[in-house]
Short mmCIF file of C-alpha atoms in Angstrom, two decimals:
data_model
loop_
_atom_site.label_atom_id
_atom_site.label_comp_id
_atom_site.label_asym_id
_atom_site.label_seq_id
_atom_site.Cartn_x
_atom_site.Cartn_y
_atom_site.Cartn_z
CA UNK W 157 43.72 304.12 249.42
CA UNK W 158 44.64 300.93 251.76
CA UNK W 159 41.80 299.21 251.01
CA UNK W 160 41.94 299.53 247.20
CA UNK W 161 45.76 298.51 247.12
CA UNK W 162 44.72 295.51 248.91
CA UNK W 163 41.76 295.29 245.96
CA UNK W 164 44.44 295.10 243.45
CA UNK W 165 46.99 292.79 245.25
CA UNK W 166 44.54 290.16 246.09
CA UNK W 167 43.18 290.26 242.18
CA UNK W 168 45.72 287.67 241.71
CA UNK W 169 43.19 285.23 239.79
CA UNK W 170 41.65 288.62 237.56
CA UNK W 171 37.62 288.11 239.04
CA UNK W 172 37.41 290.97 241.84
CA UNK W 173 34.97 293.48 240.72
CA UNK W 174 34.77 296.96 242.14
CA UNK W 175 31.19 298.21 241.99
CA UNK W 176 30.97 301.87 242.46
CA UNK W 177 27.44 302.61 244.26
CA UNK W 178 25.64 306.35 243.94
CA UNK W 179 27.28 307.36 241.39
CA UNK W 180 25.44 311.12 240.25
CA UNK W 181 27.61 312.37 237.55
CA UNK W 182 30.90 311.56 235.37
CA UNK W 183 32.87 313.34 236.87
CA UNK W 184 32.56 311.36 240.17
CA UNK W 185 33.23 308.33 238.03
CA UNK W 186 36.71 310.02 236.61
CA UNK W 187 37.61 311.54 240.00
CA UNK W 188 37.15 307.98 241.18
CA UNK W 189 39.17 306.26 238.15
CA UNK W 190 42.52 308.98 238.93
CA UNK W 191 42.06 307.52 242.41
CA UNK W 192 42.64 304.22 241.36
CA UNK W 193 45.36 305.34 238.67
CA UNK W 194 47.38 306.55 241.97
CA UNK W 195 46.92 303.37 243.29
CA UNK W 196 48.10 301.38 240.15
CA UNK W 197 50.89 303.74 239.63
CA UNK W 198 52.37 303.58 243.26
CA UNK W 199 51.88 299.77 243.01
CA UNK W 200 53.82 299.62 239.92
CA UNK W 201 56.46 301.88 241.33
CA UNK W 202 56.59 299.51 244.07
CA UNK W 203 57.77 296.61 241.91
CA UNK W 204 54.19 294.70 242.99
CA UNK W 205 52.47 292.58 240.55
CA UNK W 206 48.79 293.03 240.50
CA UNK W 207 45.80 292.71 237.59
CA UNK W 208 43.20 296.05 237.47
CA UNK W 209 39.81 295.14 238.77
CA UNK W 210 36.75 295.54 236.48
CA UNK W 211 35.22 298.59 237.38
CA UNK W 212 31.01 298.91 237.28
CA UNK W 213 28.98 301.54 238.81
CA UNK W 214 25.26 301.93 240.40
CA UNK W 215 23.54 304.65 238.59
CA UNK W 216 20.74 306.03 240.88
CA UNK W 217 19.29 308.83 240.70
CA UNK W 218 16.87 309.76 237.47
CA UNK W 219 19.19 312.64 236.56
CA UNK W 220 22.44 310.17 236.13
CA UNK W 221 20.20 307.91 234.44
CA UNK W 222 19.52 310.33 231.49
CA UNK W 223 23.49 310.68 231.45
CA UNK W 224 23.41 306.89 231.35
CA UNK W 225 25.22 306.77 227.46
CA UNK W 226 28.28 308.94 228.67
CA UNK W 227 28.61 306.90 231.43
CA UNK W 228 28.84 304.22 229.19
CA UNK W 229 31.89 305.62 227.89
CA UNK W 230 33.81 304.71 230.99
CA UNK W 231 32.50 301.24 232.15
CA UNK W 232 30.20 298.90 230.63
CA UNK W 233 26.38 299.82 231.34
CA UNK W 234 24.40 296.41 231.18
CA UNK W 235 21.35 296.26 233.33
CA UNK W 236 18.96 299.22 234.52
CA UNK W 237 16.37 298.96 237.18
CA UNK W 238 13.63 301.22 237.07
CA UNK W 239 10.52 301.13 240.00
CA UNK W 240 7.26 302.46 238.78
CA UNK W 241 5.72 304.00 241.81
CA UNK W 242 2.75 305.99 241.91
CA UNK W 243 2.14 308.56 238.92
CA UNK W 244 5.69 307.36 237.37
CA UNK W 245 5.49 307.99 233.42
CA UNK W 246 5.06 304.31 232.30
CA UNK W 247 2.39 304.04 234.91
CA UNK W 248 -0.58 302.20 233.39
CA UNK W 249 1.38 301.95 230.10
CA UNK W 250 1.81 298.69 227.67
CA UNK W 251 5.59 298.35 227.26
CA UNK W 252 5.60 299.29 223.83
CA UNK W 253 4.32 302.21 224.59
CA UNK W 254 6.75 303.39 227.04
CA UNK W 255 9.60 305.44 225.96
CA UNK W 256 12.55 302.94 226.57
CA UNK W 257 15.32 304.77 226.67
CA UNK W 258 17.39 303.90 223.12
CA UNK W 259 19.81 300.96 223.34
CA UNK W 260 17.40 299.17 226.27
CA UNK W 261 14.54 296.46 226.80
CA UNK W 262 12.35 295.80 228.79
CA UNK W 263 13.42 292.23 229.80
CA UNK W 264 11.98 291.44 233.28
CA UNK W 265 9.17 293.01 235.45
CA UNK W 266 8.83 291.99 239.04
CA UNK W 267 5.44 292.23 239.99
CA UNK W 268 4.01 291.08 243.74
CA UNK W 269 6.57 288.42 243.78
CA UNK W 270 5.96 287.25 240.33
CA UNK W 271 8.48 287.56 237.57
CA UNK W 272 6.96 288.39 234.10
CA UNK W 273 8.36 288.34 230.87
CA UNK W 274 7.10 291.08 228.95
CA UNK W 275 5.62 291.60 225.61
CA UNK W 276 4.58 294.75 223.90
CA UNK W 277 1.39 293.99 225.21
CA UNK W 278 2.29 293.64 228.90
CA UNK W 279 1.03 296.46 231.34
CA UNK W 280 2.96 298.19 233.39
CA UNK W 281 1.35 298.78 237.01
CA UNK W 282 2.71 300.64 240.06
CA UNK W 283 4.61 298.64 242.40
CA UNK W 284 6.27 297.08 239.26
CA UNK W 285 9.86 296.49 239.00
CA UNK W 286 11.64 296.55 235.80
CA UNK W 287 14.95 294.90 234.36
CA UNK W 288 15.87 296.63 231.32
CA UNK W 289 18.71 295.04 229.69
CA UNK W 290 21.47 296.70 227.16
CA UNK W 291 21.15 295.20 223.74
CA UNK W 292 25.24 294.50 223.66
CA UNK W 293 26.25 293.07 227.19
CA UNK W 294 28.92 290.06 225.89
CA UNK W 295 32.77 291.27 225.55
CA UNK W 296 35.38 289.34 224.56
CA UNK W 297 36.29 288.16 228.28
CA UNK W 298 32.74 287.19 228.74
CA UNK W 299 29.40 289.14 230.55
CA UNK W 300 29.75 291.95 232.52
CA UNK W 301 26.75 292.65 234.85
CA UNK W 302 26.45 295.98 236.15
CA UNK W 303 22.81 297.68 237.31
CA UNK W 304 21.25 300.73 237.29
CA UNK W 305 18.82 301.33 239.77
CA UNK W 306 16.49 304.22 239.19
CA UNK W 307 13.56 304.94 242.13
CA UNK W 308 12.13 308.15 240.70
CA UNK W 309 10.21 309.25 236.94
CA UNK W 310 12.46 309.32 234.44
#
């Protein structure tokens, strides 16, 4: 709880970012936001000025991935990472004909240390990494970047 006070206190110009990494299901993500309620509570009990931290998590794990759109309900989702590995369901597939989760694009796809930008027509081969991007990722503050990395088959 130390650490995060001093997360809030030293947010004095409003760009610290607090990036939650491994994050399975929402209920980690709310257990995690009352934690940080405490801390803005007792802060503001204290009389101490501070400015809340934007809050992003790491979704990793194919399972939280699927979940991805109620996660979205808490923090801002932008950017998803998916590797293809061996016998992964977009293996061998054009990108149009990969089922994209709704609400993503294929934007990106590192390949041997080559970055593509896809078109329907581009493969996708194992080793490939992909940057699918949200279709909304501009507030009214400005971008918020947060990834999702996913290493198994969705």
């Amino acid at each position: 709880m130390s650490q995060l006070r001093a997360i809030y206190k030293s947010n004095k110009a409003n760009n610290i970012q607090i990036l939650v990494p491994m994050v399975t299901s929402r209920m980690e993500l709310l257990s995690f936001k009352e934690i940080l309620g405490e801390v803005e509570n007792s802060l503001t009990a204290e009389g101490i000025e501070f400015n809340v931290p934007k809050l992003g998590i790491m979704i990793e794990t194919p399972a939280a991935a699927l979940e991805s759109d109620m996660f979205a309900k808490e923090v801002a989702v932008q950017f998803v990472t998916i590797r293809i590995t061996k016998g992964h369901n977009w293996e061998n597939l054009m990108v149009k004909e990969a089922n994209v989760p709704q609400g993503l694009v294929v934007i990106l796809i590192l390949r041997n240390n080559n970055t593509i930008v896809p078109d329907g027509n581009t493969l996708i081969k194992k080793g490939d990494k992909l940057l699918l991007g949200a279709e909304s990722y501009v507030d009214e503050l400005g971008v918020k970047l947060n990834e999702i990395i996913i290493d198994d088959e969705i």
